[in-house]
Each structure stands twice: as structure tokens, then as C-alpha cells.
């Protein structure tokens, strides 16, 4: 069983329209709703790959009920979300079908009380006893301490559970210092953490700050991984066009799946890149184009990184 943590869960709403113009009214041609937040996207991809997954985090209000109702219909995913008084947020993706570009609007999330945070920590500690890996994903809702992920990383390490951290800003800075097994920042998050815009130097610096392995997402350029076993770059065979929402979450699912399956790093990166690209080709976050994924597995380029920092 794999555990994914999404402290700031969401209901992802995707609007598709022929073209997006500022200061104009638009007629939406298609609307889809899915349980969202980074960890829930990761969980759905893992379940589609055949893994059993438990999801936890916070849920509340009418939006939270919709999220949970849809989760119960997802094969392979177990709902262990913790209730809060506030309402689960919504995230809105507006897809311009003419250009393929996506505009994202993210609500902040409910304010979590100290009692609700304590209840979550107890539930999390209990869940750690029966899982093979944990992913800590996404932003913190209001009220959750900025060092929350650092504490959750330490709890996982104390339980002997490998932990992947995917967040940003100060929660990432503090979380890295708690020594997670893997961190997966994008280029902007990595630069903010380290002060360096040179990917290899920044990735190595992030490792020195405490992470055992760092996998940096470089957009269309793919992934750069620095681990005790070596350094690699992995990239898709060609640039893919579509909705990028959830592509990074699918990469996390690939890395976590590869960790649990005990794959060598090049194979983990291949899986992560293929899933990420196949997600761009899918209509909504947390899903991937199965045919594209299987085809891409044999075409991802993974090279040993030898450039000096």
C-alpha cells in the first residue's frame, strides 16, 4: 500500500472553450470535475498502474463531499481523509481549445484549526504502520504550520517508510532539512530553494541541504535526477502539446511506483517521463493516455549527467 498526503485537497474543475479572450464573455463547451490536489492526482495514477493507494489530508463542506463521493468510485483508492469544518477548495482550469493553453485559478483552501491538525497527525501516524512509501504533496492550507511537512517527513523516517516530498517555498525549505528520500521541485521551486538557476548546481545544492535524492522537473526539457547512485537526465522524444495540469503529479507517481517496484533510477525516470507526457495528452488532471504511455516507455531518452557543477 502506498500513502499519498494532500493537505490542501480540491475539486478540480476544467472548462473547455473555443478561445480565451480577456474582458469577454465565453461560452463553455465542456465541463469536467475530478477530485484534485497533487496527492489525489498522484493516487489516481498509481491506482491506474495497479498499486493499492490510501489517500489522506483534509476534506470539508459540500465540495469535500463531492470529492469523497468521486473517490469512492475510483478502483484501488482508499479514502482516509480527515474532516474539517471549512470547505474544500476548488481549482479552475480554463483550456483554450484554439491554442491548447491552460489558465489555472486556485482557491486558498479552508482554515485548519489546531485541533484538526492534531487529529490529522494522529491519523497519519496510524496509517504509516501499513504502507510501503508515502508522498507528501502540494500546498499547505491556512492554519497548518509552515513546518508541517518537516514533521511528517520525520515521522515517516522514524517508521522506516520511504518518503517523497513535492511542495514549494518555505514548506519545501524546512521539509528538505528533515531529510526526505526524494524531493521533486520544478525549476522555479528549485531556484527559490537554492538561489541558483543552473539546474545541476541547484539540484546538488538541494541534496546538500538534506534530501537523499533530488529530481528536478525542467518542463519540456524533462527531468534531472541527482541521487547517491548517480546523476541522470531524462526527456521525452518530442515536445507534447495539451493540458499540462497534473503532469508533474504523474511524474511523482512514476517515481514512487518505481521506488516501490525497486527499479533502478533510469527506469524510474523513464516511467516518470512517459506518465508525465501521457498526462499532457489526457483531457483532465490525474489521468493519462494509456496508449501514449506504453508507446513512450520505449522512446524516453535517459543519459548519464557528467557535467561538473
Coordinates of N, CA, C and O in Angstrom, one line a residue, residues 2-12 34-48 51-58 67 71 74 76-81 89 91 120 133-140 149 164-167 184 245-254 256 285-287:
X2 N 0.5 2.2 -0.9 CA 1.2 3.5 -0.9 C 0.3 4.5 -0.3 O -0.9 4.5 -0.5
X3 N 0.8 5.5 0.5 CA 0.1 6.5 1.1 C 0.4 7.9 0.4 O 1.6 8.2 0.3
X4 N -0.6 8.6 0.0 CA -0.4 10.0 -0.5 C -1.1 10.9 0.4 O -2.2 10.7 0.8
X5 N -0.4 12.0 0.7 CA -0.9 13.1 1.6 C -1.2 14.3 0.8 O -0.3 14.9 0.2
X6 N -2.4 14.8 0.9 CA -2.8 16.1 0.2 C -3.5 16.9 1.3 O -4.7 16.8 1.5
X7 N -2.7 17.8 1.9 CA -3.3 18.6 3.0 C -4.3 19.6 2.4 O -5.2 20.0 3.1
X8 N -4.1 20.0 1.2 CA -5.0 21.0 0.6 C -5.7 20.4 -0.6 O -5.5 20.7 -1.7
X9 N -6.6 19.5 -0.3 CA -7.4 18.8 -1.4 C -8.2 19.8 -2.1 O -8.4 20.9 -1.6
X10 N -8.7 19.4 -3.2 CA -9.5 20.3 -4.1 C -10.5 19.5 -4.9 O -10.3 18.3 -5.1
X11 N -11.5 20.2 -5.5 CA -12.3 19.7 -6.5 C -11.8 20.4 -7.8 O -11.9 21.6 -7.9
X12 N -11.1 19.7 -8.7 CA -10.6 20.2 -9.9 C -11.7 20.3 -11.0 O -12.4 19.3 -11.3
X34 N -13.2 16.6 -11.1 CA -12.4 15.4 -10.6 C -11.9 15.8 -9.2 O -11.6 16.9 -8.9
X35 N -11.8 14.8 -8.3 CA -11.0 15.1 -7.0 C -9.6 15.5 -7.4 O -9.0 15.0 -8.2
X36 N -9.2 16.6 -6.7 CA -7.9 17.2 -7.1 C -7.0 17.5 -5.8 O -7.3 17.2 -4.7
X37 N -6.0 18.2 -6.1 CA -4.9 18.4 -5.2 C -3.8 17.4 -5.6 O -4.1 16.3 -6.1
X38 N -2.5 17.8 -5.5 CA -1.5 17.0 -6.1 C -1.5 15.5 -5.6 O -1.3 14.6 -6.4
X39 N -1.7 15.3 -4.4 CA -1.6 13.9 -3.9 C -2.7 13.0 -4.4 O -2.6 11.8 -4.6
X40 N -3.9 13.6 -4.6 CA -5.0 12.8 -5.1 C -4.8 12.5 -6.6 O -5.1 11.4 -7.1
X41 N -4.2 13.4 -7.3 CA -3.8 13.1 -8.7 C -2.8 12.0 -8.8 O -2.9 11.1 -9.6
X42 N -1.8 12.1 -7.9 CA -0.8 11.0 -7.8 C -1.4 9.7 -7.5 O -1.1 8.6 -8.1
X43 N -2.4 9.7 -6.6 CA -3.1 8.4 -6.2 C -3.8 7.8 -7.3 O -3.8 6.6 -7.5
X44 N -4.5 8.6 -8.1 CA -5.3 8.0 -9.2 C -4.4 7.4 -10.3 O -4.7 6.4 -10.8
X45 N -3.2 8.0 -10.5 CA -2.3 7.5 -11.5 C -1.7 6.2 -10.9 O -1.6 5.2 -11.7
X46 N -1.3 6.2 -9.7 CA -0.8 5.0 -9.1 C -1.8 3.8 -9.1 O -1.4 2.7 -9.5
X47 N -3.1 4.1 -8.9 CA -4.1 3.1 -8.9 C -4.2 2.6 -10.3 O -4.4 1.4 -10.5
X48 N -4.2 3.5 -11.3 CA -4.3 3.0 -12.7 C -3.1 2.1 -13.1 O -3.2 1.3 -14.0
X51 N -1.3 -0.2 -8.4 CA -1.0 -0.1 -7.0 C -2.2 0.2 -6.1 O -3.1 0.8 -6.5
X52 N -2.2 -0.4 -4.9 CA -3.2 0.0 -3.9 C -2.7 1.3 -3.2 O -1.6 1.4 -2.8
X53 N -3.6 2.2 -3.1 CA -3.3 3.5 -2.6 C -4.3 4.0 -1.5 O -5.5 3.8 -1.7
X54 N -3.8 4.6 -0.5 CA -4.6 5.2 0.5 C -4.3 6.7 0.4 O -3.2 7.1 0.3
X55 N -5.4 7.5 0.5 CA -5.2 9.0 0.4 C -5.7 9.6 1.7 O -6.7 9.2 2.3
X56 N -4.9 10.5 2.2 CA -5.3 11.3 3.4 C -5.0 12.7 3.2 O -4.3 13.1 2.3
X57 N -5.5 13.6 4.2 CA -5.4 15.0 4.0 C -6.7 15.5 4.7 O -7.3 14.9 5.5
X58 N -7.1 16.7 4.2 CA -8.3 17.3 4.8 C -9.4 17.4 3.8 O -9.2 17.5 2.6
X67 N -15.8 15.5 -3.5 CA -14.5 14.9 -3.7 C -14.6 13.4 -3.2 O -14.1 12.5 -3.8
X71 N -14.1 9.8 -5.1 CA -13.0 9.0 -4.7 C -13.5 7.5 -4.4 O -12.8 6.6 -4.8
X74 N -13.4 5.3 -7.4 CA -12.1 5.1 -8.0 C -11.5 3.8 -7.5 O -11.1 3.6 -6.3
X76 N -9.1 0.9 -6.4 CA -7.7 0.9 -5.9 C -7.4 2.0 -5.0 O -6.2 2.0 -4.5
X77 N -8.3 3.0 -4.8 CA -8.0 4.1 -3.9 C -8.9 4.0 -2.6 O -10.1 3.9 -2.7
X78 N -8.2 4.1 -1.5 CA -8.9 4.1 -0.2 C -8.9 5.5 0.4 O -7.9 6.1 0.5
X79 N -10.1 5.9 0.8 CA -10.3 7.3 1.4 C -10.0 7.2 2.9 O -10.8 6.6 3.6
X80 N -9.0 8.0 3.3 CA -8.7 8.1 4.7 C -8.6 9.6 5.0 O -7.8 10.1 5.9
X81 N -9.4 10.5 4.3 CA -9.3 11.9 4.5 C -9.9 12.3 5.9 O -10.8 11.6 6.4
X89 N -11.4 23.4 -1.1 CA -11.3 24.4 -2.2 C -11.6 23.9 -3.5 O -11.7 22.7 -3.7
X91 N -10.3 24.3 -7.7 CA -9.3 24.8 -8.7 C -10.0 24.8 -10.0 O -10.6 23.8 -10.4
X120 N -5.3 15.1 12.4 CA -4.6 14.6 11.2 C -3.3 13.9 11.6 O -3.0 12.8 11.1
X133 N 5.4 3.2 1.1 CA 6.0 4.5 0.8 C 5.0 5.6 1.0 O 3.7 5.3 1.0
X134 N 5.4 6.8 1.1 CA 4.5 7.9 1.3 C 4.9 9.1 0.5 O 6.1 9.4 0.3
X135 N 3.9 9.8 -0.1 CA 4.2 11.0 -0.9 C 3.5 12.2 -0.2 O 2.3 12.1 0.1
X136 N 4.2 13.2 0.1 CA 3.7 14.4 0.7 C 3.6 15.5 -0.3 O 4.7 15.9 -0.9
X137 N 2.4 15.9 -0.7 CA 2.3 16.7 -1.9 C 1.4 18.0 -1.7 O 0.4 18.0 -1.1
X138 N 1.9 19.1 -2.4 CA 1.1 20.3 -2.6 C 1.3 21.3 -1.5 O 2.2 21.3 -0.6
X139 N 0.4 22.3 -1.6 CA 0.5 23.5 -0.7 C -0.1 23.1 0.7 O -0.8 22.1 0.8
X140 N 0.1 24.1 1.6 CA -0.5 23.9 2.9 C -1.7 24.8 3.0 O -1.7 26.0 2.7
X149 N 5.4 19.8 6.9 CA 6.0 18.7 6.1 C 7.2 18.1 6.7 O 7.5 16.9 6.7
X164 N 8.6 10.8 -0.2 CA 8.8 11.7 -1.3 C 8.1 13.0 -0.9 O 6.9 13.0 -0.6
X165 N 8.8 14.1 -1.1 CA 8.2 15.5 -0.8 C 8.1 16.3 -2.1 O 9.1 16.4 -2.8
X166 N 6.9 16.8 -2.3 CA 6.7 17.6 -3.5 C 5.9 18.8 -3.1 O 4.6 18.8 -3.1
X167 N 6.6 19.9 -2.7 CA 5.9 21.1 -2.3 C 6.8 22.3 -2.7 O 7.7 22.1 -3.6
X184 N 11.0 16.5 -5.3 CA 10.7 16.7 -6.7 C 10.3 18.2 -7.0 O 9.1 18.4 -7.2
X245 N -1.8 20.3 -16.8 CA -2.3 20.2 -15.4 C -2.1 18.7 -14.9 O -2.7 17.8 -15.6
X246 N -1.4 18.5 -13.9 CA -1.3 17.2 -13.4 C -0.1 16.4 -13.9 O 0.2 15.3 -13.4
X247 N 0.7 17.0 -14.9 CA 1.8 16.3 -15.5 C 2.9 16.0 -14.4 O 3.5 14.9 -14.4
X248 N 3.1 17.0 -13.6 CA 4.1 16.8 -12.5 C 3.7 15.8 -11.5 O 4.5 15.1 -11.0
X249 N 2.4 15.7 -11.2 CA 1.9 14.7 -10.3 C 2.1 13.3 -10.9 O 2.4 12.4 -10.1
X250 N 1.9 13.2 -12.2 CA 2.1 11.9 -12.8 C 3.6 11.5 -12.7 O 3.9 10.3 -12.6
X251 N 4.5 12.5 -12.9 CA 5.9 12.2 -12.7 C 6.2 11.7 -11.3 O 6.9 10.7 -11.1
X252 N 5.5 12.3 -10.3 CA 5.7 11.8 -8.9 C 5.2 10.4 -8.8 O 5.8 9.5 -8.2
X253 N 4.0 10.1 -9.4 CA 3.5 8.7 -9.4 C 4.5 7.7 -10.0 O 4.7 6.6 -9.5
X254 N 5.1 8.1 -11.1 CA 6.1 7.3 -11.7 C 7.3 7.0 -10.8 O 7.8 5.9 -10.7
X256 N 7.4 7.2 -7.5 CA 7.0 6.5 -6.4 C 6.8 5.0 -6.7 O 7.2 4.1 -6.0
X285 N -6.6 16.4 -15.3 CA -5.5 16.0 -14.4 C -5.8 14.7 -13.7 O -7.0 14.4 -13.4
X286 N -4.8 14.0 -13.3 CA -5.0 12.7 -12.6 C -5.3 11.6 -13.5 O -5.6 10.5 -13.1
X287 N -5.2 11.8 -14.8 CA -5.5 10.7 -15.8 C -4.3 10.8 -16.8 O -3.6 11.8 -17.0

